[in-house]
XYZ file of C-alpha atoms in Angstrom:
680
model
C -0.413 -12.212 -23.206
C -4.013 -13.885 -24.052
C -5.420 -14.735 -20.239
C -7.011 -17.951 -20.430
C -8.074 -19.826 -17.134
C -6.067 -22.902 -15.912
C -9.607 -23.984 -14.867
C -13.055 -22.460 -13.823
C -13.181 -20.796 -10.794
C -14.351 -22.213 -7.809
C -15.741 -20.478 -5.062
C -15.339 -23.443 -2.284
C -15.224 -20.790 0.696
C -19.001 -20.187 0.786
C -19.021 -22.082 3.455
C -16.639 -20.249 5.541
C -18.478 -18.516 8.615
C -17.998 -14.200 7.237
C -17.481 -11.426 9.887
C -16.076 -8.145 8.931
C -16.651 -4.447 8.544
C -18.027 -2.729 5.803
C -16.603 -0.834 2.927
C -17.195 2.646 3.868
C -16.540 1.324 7.605
C -18.292 3.531 9.709
C -14.997 3.277 11.671
C -14.003 6.453 9.489
C -17.149 8.522 10.687
C -18.087 9.458 14.261
C -19.776 7.579 16.163
C -22.299 10.232 16.317
C -23.243 9.547 12.938
C -25.828 7.252 11.375
C -25.180 4.996 8.468
C -28.235 5.107 5.920
C -26.722 4.146 2.859
C -23.404 3.290 0.806
C -22.285 7.202 -0.505
C -21.764 7.780 -4.074
C -18.385 8.449 -3.844
C -16.351 8.846 -6.963
C -13.784 6.381 -6.467
C -10.707 8.311 -7.893
C -8.352 5.090 -7.629
C -10.071 3.860 -10.592
C -9.738 7.517 -12.341
C -13.473 8.075 -11.642
C -14.848 5.194 -13.351
C -17.343 4.126 -10.895
C -18.408 5.086 -7.568
C -18.200 2.887 -4.472
C -21.744 2.297 -4.332
C -21.914 1.131 -8.434
C -18.488 -0.582 -8.599
C -18.853 -4.106 -10.048
C -16.035 -5.217 -8.035
C -14.602 -5.476 -4.585
C -13.334 -1.777 -3.465
C -13.182 0.051 0.259
C -13.526 3.666 0.566
C -12.260 4.557 4.202
C -13.015 8.096 5.566
C -10.986 8.594 8.699
C -13.057 10.780 11.171
C -11.363 13.510 12.935
C -11.325 12.386 16.506
C -9.517 9.281 14.479
C -6.659 11.644 13.048
C -6.280 13.549 15.972
C -6.542 11.085 18.602
C -4.371 8.014 17.487
C -1.018 8.170 17.104
C -0.678 7.004 13.535
C 3.139 6.984 13.369
C 3.005 3.908 10.608
C 0.656 3.148 7.484
C -0.056 0.187 9.572
C -2.471 2.017 11.765
C -4.378 3.212 9.126
C -4.277 0.025 6.887
C -5.321 -2.433 9.531
C -9.122 -2.119 9.253
C -9.390 -2.469 5.718
C -10.307 -6.406 4.661
C -7.885 -8.162 1.708
C -4.394 -6.205 2.809
C -1.860 -7.538 4.548
C 0.412 -4.968 6.046
C 3.536 -5.885 7.878
C 5.208 -3.406 10.168
C 9.058 -3.676 10.327
C 8.840 -0.970 13.170
C 11.774 0.805 11.883
C 12.086 3.405 9.116
C 15.167 1.447 6.906
C 12.898 -0.416 4.788
C 9.040 0.579 4.987
C 5.854 -1.201 5.433
C 5.388 -4.822 3.426
C 2.501 -4.633 2.004
C 0.182 -7.104 0.060
C -3.330 -7.213 -1.249
C -4.868 -10.776 -1.897
C -1.795 -12.151 -1.818
C -0.134 -9.736 -4.686
C 3.229 -7.988 -3.593
C 3.638 -10.896 -0.864
C 7.584 -11.481 -2.228
C 8.622 -7.717 -1.809
C 11.004 -7.366 1.004
C 11.524 -3.729 0.348
C 9.245 -1.295 -0.899
C 6.141 -2.304 -2.364
C 5.670 -4.407 -5.530
C 2.343 -5.272 -7.361
C 0.083 -2.843 -5.763
C -0.533 0.511 -7.222
C -0.099 3.368 -4.881
C -0.895 7.185 -5.113
C -0.892 9.883 -2.352
C -2.945 12.802 -3.428
C -3.270 11.864 -7.027
C 0.622 11.463 -7.680
C 1.646 8.067 -8.467
C 3.963 6.677 -5.954
C 4.365 3.460 -7.973
C 6.923 4.114 -10.429
C 6.995 2.869 -14.289
C 8.964 -0.247 -13.231
C 6.257 -1.343 -10.937
C 7.809 -0.346 -7.514
C 6.869 1.999 -5.170
C 8.266 3.544 -2.016
C 6.118 5.039 0.802
C 8.761 6.974 2.856
C 7.109 10.317 2.027
C 3.692 9.879 2.725
C 2.776 11.011 6.378
C 0.049 8.619 8.090
C -0.884 11.492 10.666
C -2.825 13.442 7.824
C -4.145 10.858 5.834
C -7.772 11.332 6.221
C -9.156 9.165 3.453
C -8.107 5.619 2.064
C -9.589 3.806 -1.069
C -8.793 0.165 -1.595
C -9.350 -1.507 -5.093
C -8.925 -4.812 -3.739
C -9.103 -6.747 -7.634
C -6.579 -6.752 -10.580
C -7.031 -3.325 -12.376
C -3.947 -3.037 -14.456
C -6.841 -1.447 -17.090
C -6.765 1.114 -15.390
C -3.190 1.498 -14.510
C -0.728 -0.829 -16.106
C 1.982 -2.217 -14.393
C 2.196 -3.237 -11.195
C -1.573 -2.934 -10.345
C -2.535 -5.965 -8.350
C -4.717 -3.813 -6.356
C -4.780 -0.108 -5.845
C -4.548 2.046 -2.649
C -5.160 5.805 -2.922
C -3.913 8.023 0.183
C -5.564 11.521 0.368
C -4.472 14.089 3.219
C -7.677 15.876 2.157
C -11.042 14.489 3.564
C -14.861 15.718 3.452
C -13.865 18.373 5.479
C -11.056 21.010 5.868
C -8.547 20.258 8.352
C -7.642 22.303 11.417
C -4.901 24.323 11.945
C -2.916 22.745 14.841
C 0.064 21.288 16.366
C 0.752 18.054 17.803
C 3.312 16.575 19.969
C 3.669 13.060 21.009
C 6.085 10.584 22.737
C 6.189 7.477 23.982
C 8.355 3.947 24.775
C 11.731 3.270 23.015
C 12.508 6.661 22.546
C 9.602 7.171 20.265
C 8.757 11.189 19.316
C 6.985 12.993 16.704
C 5.985 16.825 15.941
C 3.426 17.873 13.486
C 2.286 21.389 12.228
C -0.438 21.458 9.972
C -2.926 24.166 8.612
C -4.764 25.901 5.556
C -7.120 28.191 4.367
C -7.865 30.685 1.173
C -5.125 33.079 -0.040
C -6.601 35.047 -2.738
C -8.412 32.852 -5.581
C -6.189 29.429 -3.821
C -7.282 27.045 -0.969
C -4.175 25.780 0.461
C -3.232 22.937 2.787
C 0.070 22.087 3.913
C 2.286 20.158 6.516
C 5.580 19.395 7.929
C 6.431 16.619 10.463
C 9.413 15.471 12.343
C 9.743 11.776 13.791
C 12.506 10.424 15.620
C 13.032 7.177 17.986
C 15.564 5.048 19.695
C 13.781 1.643 18.370
C 12.780 -1.440 20.523
C 15.406 -3.344 18.781
C 19.083 -2.855 19.124
C 20.419 -0.378 15.897
C 16.746 0.846 14.856
C 17.336 4.274 15.828
C 16.329 7.051 13.022
C 14.656 9.939 12.371
C 12.983 11.617 9.705
C 11.182 14.506 8.424
C 8.000 15.311 6.399
C 6.510 17.912 4.407
C 3.582 18.142 1.677
C 0.833 20.465 0.811
C -1.860 20.937 -1.985
C -3.164 24.094 -3.690
C -6.570 24.439 -5.690
C -8.321 27.201 -7.628
C -10.728 27.475 -10.458
C -9.619 28.875 -13.792
C -12.914 29.354 -14.671
C -16.414 28.010 -14.118
C -15.658 24.617 -15.488
C -11.764 24.364 -15.222
C -10.314 23.463 -12.063
C -6.605 23.267 -11.074
C -4.439 21.193 -8.610
C -1.132 21.801 -7.626
C 0.173 18.788 -5.043
C 3.972 18.508 -3.678
C 5.611 16.271 -1.164
C 9.073 15.708 0.525
C 10.893 13.117 2.814
C 14.148 13.188 4.486
C 15.529 10.256 6.230
C 18.526 8.672 7.969
C 18.065 5.410 9.881
C 19.535 2.118 11.018
C 18.761 -1.433 9.705
C 18.643 -4.170 12.317
C 17.678 -6.849 9.718
C 16.072 -10.039 10.369
C 16.610 -12.861 12.663
C 16.413 -16.680 13.221
C 13.988 -18.334 15.005
C 16.232 -18.896 17.959
C 17.322 -15.668 18.044
C 13.655 -14.478 18.010
C 12.679 -16.633 21.349
C 15.905 -15.402 22.708
C 16.329 -12.153 22.388
C 13.598 -10.456 19.748
C 15.227 -6.955 20.306
C 18.728 -7.896 19.124
C 19.964 -7.029 15.553
C 21.685 -9.220 13.244
C 25.166 -8.660 14.157
C 26.753 -8.770 10.351
C 24.581 -5.572 9.796
C 25.752 -4.056 13.270
C 29.370 -4.370 12.030
C 29.083 -2.326 8.559
C 26.624 0.232 10.532
C 23.873 -1.001 7.769
C 21.003 1.763 7.250
C 19.682 3.947 5.031
C 19.785 7.567 4.193
C 17.216 8.902 1.475
C 15.834 11.844 0.160
C 12.589 12.250 -2.245
C 10.626 15.574 -3.312
C 7.953 14.949 -5.623
C 5.729 18.168 -7.813
C 2.288 17.162 -9.671
C -0.417 19.313 -11.350
C -3.515 18.299 -12.841
C -6.353 19.948 -14.515
C -9.937 18.866 -14.860
C -12.299 20.522 -17.308
C -16.005 19.987 -17.674
C -17.343 19.698 -21.076
C -21.052 19.397 -20.055
C -21.774 15.506 -19.628
C -18.224 14.976 -20.243
C -14.681 15.465 -17.995
C -11.315 16.049 -19.816
C -8.675 15.564 -16.856
C -4.539 15.783 -17.248
C -1.937 15.008 -14.748
C 1.780 15.717 -15.185
C 4.381 14.895 -12.209
C 8.040 14.222 -11.452
C 10.307 13.391 -8.503
C 13.615 12.748 -7.559
C 14.690 10.466 -4.898
C 18.311 9.813 -3.602
C 19.546 6.949 -1.744
C 22.479 5.776 0.358
C 22.420 2.118 1.665
C 24.986 0.260 3.721
C 24.531 -3.466 3.647
C 26.407 -6.012 5.072
C 27.336 -7.749 1.307
C 27.417 -4.046 -0.792
C 26.908 -0.636 -0.739
C 24.092 0.554 -2.815
C 23.679 4.249 -3.989
C 21.730 5.571 -6.299
C 19.674 9.197 -7.810
C 16.738 8.495 -9.624
C 14.306 10.939 -11.498
C 10.953 9.887 -12.570
C 7.884 11.546 -14.191
C 4.920 11.194 -16.188
C 1.452 12.418 -17.899
C -1.877 11.034 -18.199
C -4.869 12.319 -19.767
C -8.492 11.002 -19.607
C -12.048 11.855 -21.014
C -14.792 10.582 -18.997
C -18.307 10.395 -20.128
C -20.471 10.502 -16.745
C -23.842 10.749 -18.345
C -26.402 8.948 -20.374
C -27.271 5.133 -20.547
C -23.435 4.564 -21.894
C -20.655 5.724 -19.727
C -16.856 5.280 -19.838
C -13.752 6.860 -21.038
C -10.979 7.091 -23.014
C -7.237 7.406 -21.776
C -3.714 7.922 -22.445
C -0.377 7.420 -20.031
C 3.461 8.017 -20.515
C 5.999 7.450 -17.804
C 9.725 7.540 -17.776
C 12.305 6.279 -14.754
C 15.952 6.827 -14.772
C 18.100 5.598 -11.894
C 21.954 6.667 -11.837
C 23.039 3.330 -9.751
C 26.116 2.456 -8.459
C 27.333 -0.508 -6.085
C 30.258 -1.072 -4.029
C 31.301 -5.000 -2.960
C 31.392 -3.667 0.698
C 30.653 -1.130 3.475
C 33.440 -0.428 5.756
C 32.486 -0.462 9.717
C 31.776 2.946 9.920
C 28.941 2.466 7.183
C 30.986 4.027 4.253
C 31.364 2.795 0.907
C 34.234 0.085 0.465
C 37.211 0.734 -2.317
C 36.114 -1.482 -5.228
C 32.881 -0.903 -7.463
C 31.087 -3.933 -8.584
C 27.839 -1.983 -10.453
C 27.994 1.334 -12.097
C 25.157 1.606 -14.712
C 22.067 4.113 -15.559
C 18.992 2.176 -15.898
C 15.963 3.898 -17.894
C 12.550 2.873 -18.156
C 9.908 4.207 -20.882
C 6.220 3.249 -20.661
C 3.092 4.096 -23.037
C -0.412 2.836 -22.728
C -3.798 3.508 -24.249
C -6.914 2.118 -22.197
C -10.684 2.280 -22.752
C -13.453 1.468 -20.470
C -17.667 1.524 -20.677
C -20.349 1.036 -18.720
C -23.741 0.312 -20.389
C -26.941 0.842 -18.125
C -28.879 -2.212 -19.416
C -31.691 -1.398 -17.186
C -32.352 0.725 -14.340
C -30.811 -2.140 -11.836
C -28.428 -4.013 -14.176
C -25.143 -2.552 -15.403
C -22.410 -4.255 -17.602
C -18.780 -2.965 -17.899
C -15.630 -3.489 -19.878
C -12.417 -2.275 -20.764
C -9.226 -2.674 -22.414
C -5.181 -1.651 -22.297
C -2.669 -1.727 -23.793
C 0.875 -1.742 -22.407
C 4.502 -1.163 -23.803
C 7.773 -0.790 -21.487
C 11.362 -0.995 -22.375
C 14.059 -1.310 -19.886
C 17.876 -0.209 -20.786
C 21.046 -0.466 -18.925
C 23.818 1.549 -19.811
C 26.989 -0.750 -18.166
C 29.596 2.059 -16.992
C 31.524 -0.606 -15.544
C 33.238 -2.724 -18.566
C 36.390 -4.071 -16.804
C 34.436 -7.369 -17.389
C 32.721 -6.792 -20.861
C 30.231 -4.135 -21.665
C 27.003 -5.612 -20.134
C 24.849 -2.979 -21.518
C 21.462 -4.581 -22.314
C 17.331 -3.906 -22.906
C 14.473 -5.720 -22.173
C 11.223 -5.197 -23.605
C 7.825 -5.967 -22.373
C 4.110 -5.446 -23.281
C 0.926 -6.591 -22.047
C -2.910 -6.677 -22.906
C -4.997 -6.104 -19.948
C -8.783 -6.471 -19.989
C -11.473 -6.596 -18.049
C -15.398 -7.327 -17.848
C -17.893 -6.707 -14.944
C -21.523 -6.597 -14.090
C -23.269 -5.123 -11.207
C -27.082 -5.455 -9.992
C -29.087 -3.273 -7.614
C -31.006 -5.606 -5.209
C -32.475 -3.183 -2.941
C -30.380 -3.511 0.314
C -27.459 -4.627 -1.837
C -25.376 -3.977 -4.713
C -24.484 -7.599 -6.458
C -21.279 -7.655 -8.574
C -19.393 -10.034 -10.765
C -15.932 -9.432 -12.244
C -13.094 -10.596 -14.615
C -9.934 -8.759 -14.221
C -6.295 -8.980 -15.010
C -3.000 -7.766 -13.961
C 0.546 -7.745 -15.043
C 3.575 -7.139 -13.204
C 7.190 -6.666 -14.628
C 10.159 -7.380 -12.706
C 11.467 -3.897 -11.218
C 14.787 -2.498 -12.721
C 16.701 -3.148 -9.222
C 14.926 -6.729 -9.660
C 16.840 -7.061 -13.287
C 19.885 -5.605 -11.821
C 20.166 -7.896 -8.956
C 21.637 -10.623 -11.150
C 22.778 -14.317 -9.873
C 26.631 -13.646 -9.281
C 26.673 -10.195 -9.675
C 27.859 -8.116 -12.400
C 26.269 -5.314 -14.641
C 23.242 -5.309 -16.755
C 19.993 -7.071 -16.375
C 18.749 -10.810 -15.343
C 17.708 -11.950 -19.323
C 16.171 -15.157 -17.423
C 13.069 -13.514 -15.199
C 9.987 -12.601 -16.914
C 6.968 -10.872 -16.108
C 3.889 -12.205 -14.163
C 0.401 -12.135 -15.043
C -2.599 -12.564 -12.963
C -6.482 -13.348 -14.337
C -9.017 -12.369 -11.090
C -12.670 -13.812 -10.847
C -14.672 -12.272 -8.040
C -18.423 -12.146 -6.815
C -19.565 -10.217 -3.957
C -22.238 -7.895 -2.598
C -22.402 -4.481 -0.334
C -24.764 -2.441 0.904
C -26.566 -1.497 3.886
C -30.072 -2.158 6.300
C -30.731 1.518 7.779
C -33.308 0.814 9.846
C -30.769 -1.683 11.634
C -28.047 0.644 11.348
C -26.095 -2.115 9.488
C -23.814 -1.893 7.152
C -22.128 -5.250 5.028
C -19.441 -6.024 2.148
C -18.336 -10.058 1.262
C -16.777 -11.196 -1.629
C -15.390 -14.086 -2.837
C -12.207 -14.341 -5.315
C -9.615 -16.429 -7.310
C -6.458 -15.290 -8.272
C -4.426 -16.957 -11.275
C -0.966 -16.146 -11.143
C 1.358 -17.634 -13.982
C 5.040 -16.853 -14.171
C 5.004 -15.638 -10.582
C 8.304 -13.672 -9.793
C 9.754 -15.018 -6.705
C 12.707 -14.011 -4.556
C 15.227 -15.799 -2.554
C 18.229 -14.433 -0.894
C 21.494 -15.671 -1.465
C 24.188 -16.241 1.260
C 25.465 -12.501 1.306
C 21.750 -11.275 1.798
C 21.088 -10.310 -1.643
C 17.389 -10.824 -3.053
C 17.642 -12.400 -6.380
C 14.476 -13.105 -8.444
C 13.211 -15.666 -10.913
C 9.734 -17.096 -12.079
C 8.638 -19.577 -9.729
C 5.607 -20.606 -12.145
C 1.962 -20.791 -10.954
C 0.094 -19.779 -8.119
C -3.668 -20.279 -7.245
C -4.959 -17.343 -4.354
C -8.503 -18.475 -3.458
C -10.294 -16.229 -0.696
C -13.176 -14.617 0.853
C -13.359 -10.669 2.488
C -16.103 -10.273 4.885
C -17.378 -6.927 6.642
C -19.813 -5.582 9.303
C -20.374 -2.833 11.038
C -23.203 -1.969 13.356
C -23.829 1.355 14.932
C -25.363 0.371 17.664
C -26.314 3.725 19.421
C -25.034 7.716 18.013
C -22.310 6.739 20.504
C -21.346 3.420 20.253
C -19.992 1.796 17.257
C -18.850 -2.290 16.484
C -16.946 -3.569 13.575
C -15.656 -6.456 12.656
C -13.978 -7.922 9.121
C -12.753 -11.111 8.600
C -10.008 -11.977 5.631
C -9.709 -15.833 4.756
C -7.285 -17.302 2.135
C -5.913 -20.407 0.650
C -2.817 -19.330 -1.828
C -1.381 -22.731 -3.173
C 1.774 -23.259 -5.248
C 0.060 -24.610 -8.177
C 3.328 -25.128 -10.205
C 6.744 -24.967 -9.943
C 10.227 -25.701 -11.486
C 10.802 -27.507 -7.986
C 8.344 -30.311 -8.022
C 8.757 -30.288 -4.246
C 7.027 -26.735 -3.818
C 3.967 -28.012 -5.671
C 1.121 -28.485 -3.177
C 2.854 -25.828 -0.338
C 0.892 -22.841 0.700
C 2.471 -19.294 -0.692
C 4.555 -17.551 2.083
C 4.627 -14.461 3.861
C 0.905 -14.619 3.947
C -1.621 -15.619 6.634
C -4.397 -18.155 6.049
C -6.993 -15.947 8.493
C -7.088 -12.875 9.776
C -10.062 -11.431 11.821
C -10.152 -8.098 13.060
C -12.580 -6.300 15.358
C -12.998 -3.050 17.230
C -15.524 -1.160 19.479
C -15.099 2.692 19.076
C -17.185 5.050 21.670
C -17.936 8.548 22.744
C -19.231 10.081 25.812
C -18.913 13.745 27.334
C -16.303 14.666 24.692
C -14.058 11.803 25.325
C -13.623 9.376 22.427
C -12.028 6.138 22.391
C -11.341 2.703 20.577
C -10.353 -0.873 21.602
C -8.935 -2.993 18.553
C -8.040 -6.324 18.165
C -6.546 -8.584 15.695
C -6.036 -12.539 15.607
C -3.430 -13.764 13.360
C -2.507 -17.617 13.229
C 0.920 -19.199 12.254
C 2.041 -19.002 8.950
C 4.743 -19.853 6.489
C 7.878 -18.106 5.543
C 9.319 -20.004 2.838
C 8.090 -21.762 -0.308
C 9.511 -25.151 1.202
C 6.850 -24.599 4.152
C 9.434 -25.560 6.825
C 9.501 -22.511 8.862
C 6.610 -20.678 10.519
C 5.990 -16.822 12.327
C 4.117 -17.681 15.435
C 0.833 -16.828 15.792
C -0.579 -13.530 17.691
C -3.356 -12.039 19.027
C -2.989 -7.916 19.008
C -4.797 -5.539 21.182
C -4.424 -1.872 20.979
C -6.223 0.716 23.151
C -6.980 4.546 22.105
C -8.382 7.199 24.122
C -8.670 10.946 23.720
C -10.594 13.887 24.270
C -12.344 15.621 21.261
C -11.590 19.262 22.490
C -10.943 21.332 25.748
C -11.760 24.881 25.059
C -8.922 27.292 26.427
C -10.130 30.893 24.750
C -9.648 30.886 21.211
C -7.694 27.108 21.166
C -8.768 23.686 21.419
C -6.514 21.483 23.431
C -7.078 17.581 22.286
C -4.837 14.968 24.296
C -4.729 11.416 23.828
C -2.781 8.172 24.914
C -2.247 4.739 23.361
C -1.108 1.450 24.381
C -0.028 -0.928 21.872
C 0.073 -4.766 22.084
C -1.826 -4.682 25.422
C -1.181 -8.286 26.059
C 2.499 -7.943 25.409
C 2.470 -10.830 22.823
C 5.998 -11.681 21.183
C 5.120 -12.014 17.579
C 6.951 -10.868 14.418
C 5.394 -7.498 12.530
C 7.096 -8.544 9.490
C 8.945 -11.645 7.924
C 11.887 -11.770 5.316
C 10.138 -14.350 3.080
C 12.686 -16.843 2.035
C 15.460 -15.468 3.595
C 18.927 -17.296 3.609
C 19.984 -19.065 7.000
C 16.245 -19.038 8.143
C 16.439 -15.245 9.173
C 12.611 -14.742 8.653
C 11.663 -12.796 11.795
C 11.452 -9.027 12.423
C 10.272 -8.716 15.723
C 7.739 -6.104 16.821
C 7.817 -4.117 20.423
C 6.502 -5.266 23.214
C 3.891 -3.946 25.122
C 4.345 0.283 24.545
C 2.427 3.830 25.599
C 2.302 7.059 24.001
C 0.666 10.309 24.836
C 0.308 13.540 22.818
C -1.713 16.596 22.815
C -2.940 18.521 19.641
C -3.393 22.399 19.891
C -5.937 23.283 17.317
C -7.124 26.879 16.320
């Protein structure tokens, strides 16, 4: 694929008023810390190629403070990611489908799982070789650091890397040993055990949690359990080993989405067709990975191997989906970090095997019907090689560049041949370049970059053929994205201010778009081309040692430029608001810690035709807790949370292009929760 811009990028949004919150987010620092400068934090989300301070692209590293980790509910990833600029998170408030995550509009089509954004958890990819990710295994209550690359990043990660989200359960300090319990509105309950220490040569950290809810909406109750841990040790003076494991199991109901009339009449109701078949999800996942880093003196050789197994039973109103998935991969990187010319070389390989069976119906008790409509083994293989370089041309100016080659093969082995053998293959390849520069202008690091991303249809998207049946959809092709951005980030230490601003354009060709058929099945095709223009701005002010004020603004204009349907040309891309304003005040006094946060979102379209909208809303949340009450060897940390203080009626998520106008997934009304940490 040759990346040629349709027209020169126009950053017309320079006139937009910018406000926001900084890239390192003193949000993630305790209010008794002082902002000095952007830290030299190596960004693992780009394989250690740059630090946050030097990167020639938009990146946010957010370290969550011990107070935030302990004294906020953190029952969903929305609680963790909402303070980040450039990312849009839809929380469905039930466990069946997970959060819908989009970065600069990339991934907006996903109605289940995550598309177009590379996600890693403690260094292990959650994004599969086919480009989809499921985040059930992530425990938000132990996430201590978040790295978000908002630029296209296929040069580092290949398929499905329109952005990168790196989540870590390890922070800058060892986590405490603790037991945590909390409960709240709509039958919400969660228990968590976490601890760590030194065992011989190993440094270990582990956790286990359980969560249950009755749910705000009918037919949305469920439970899930999670566990995970890391173990580290030195194998010699220059070699380090890390082992990572995580697992989850859940059983949950699915209330589906509603029409606008149903949403207005009673947002707590469920879709009758889903209730009739006891629609929901039963799933389990376990994953294991190991990585080794060896210091060569001025260079580092790193290797990682990982694997996972996932099983799913998914009763729906139009089918019963069941699969067992095995996936794994390896990656190796040689990275030079000293001298005027720095950079790295690497190779990646991955495999995915989905043993998929779909029954044509679901019985009223949620079991598969008698007739099999699809029975096939889907295999995905990928291999890639990449290189990147950074030339420190002067003490202030740096030039960067990179190139990656990817080759992918999708195979379908049809096990249901009554209508003929539908076995087949799809092969895709891509070349992903990037170029950038950064200039140290004193208080600010100024940068500009051109980067690219490609995204193949996933195995499940290829399997969802119009009209059903086995094999792969031979019509849908990969989509390609070219990204242009300029920006600056830095700090004014004396004023205790930290800032970040970026302007960008994404040009997306052969856009993969989903539409829902009459049965509720998602079917995919290439819509044509989109242009995404936007601005992201952030500001953090450490007013005093005990008071922090932060704000961030995300503005965007995402337009359908070309389409197979001429009536759609010029329409706005659905599922993403054109503006989002977030702000919070965080304070501490006499052992107490609190945060008041607000988010304003205008109405936004829910379909390509721009004939329906999700309503606008202002969401205000309140957190209050105590940093620690000493009880003779134990420390008690109580906390309370009030969500949706203004009792707004709004859609926490939408189903883009849903059939029959069923776009809306309502969020709860005002809700309360309280909890207690016991630490030692």
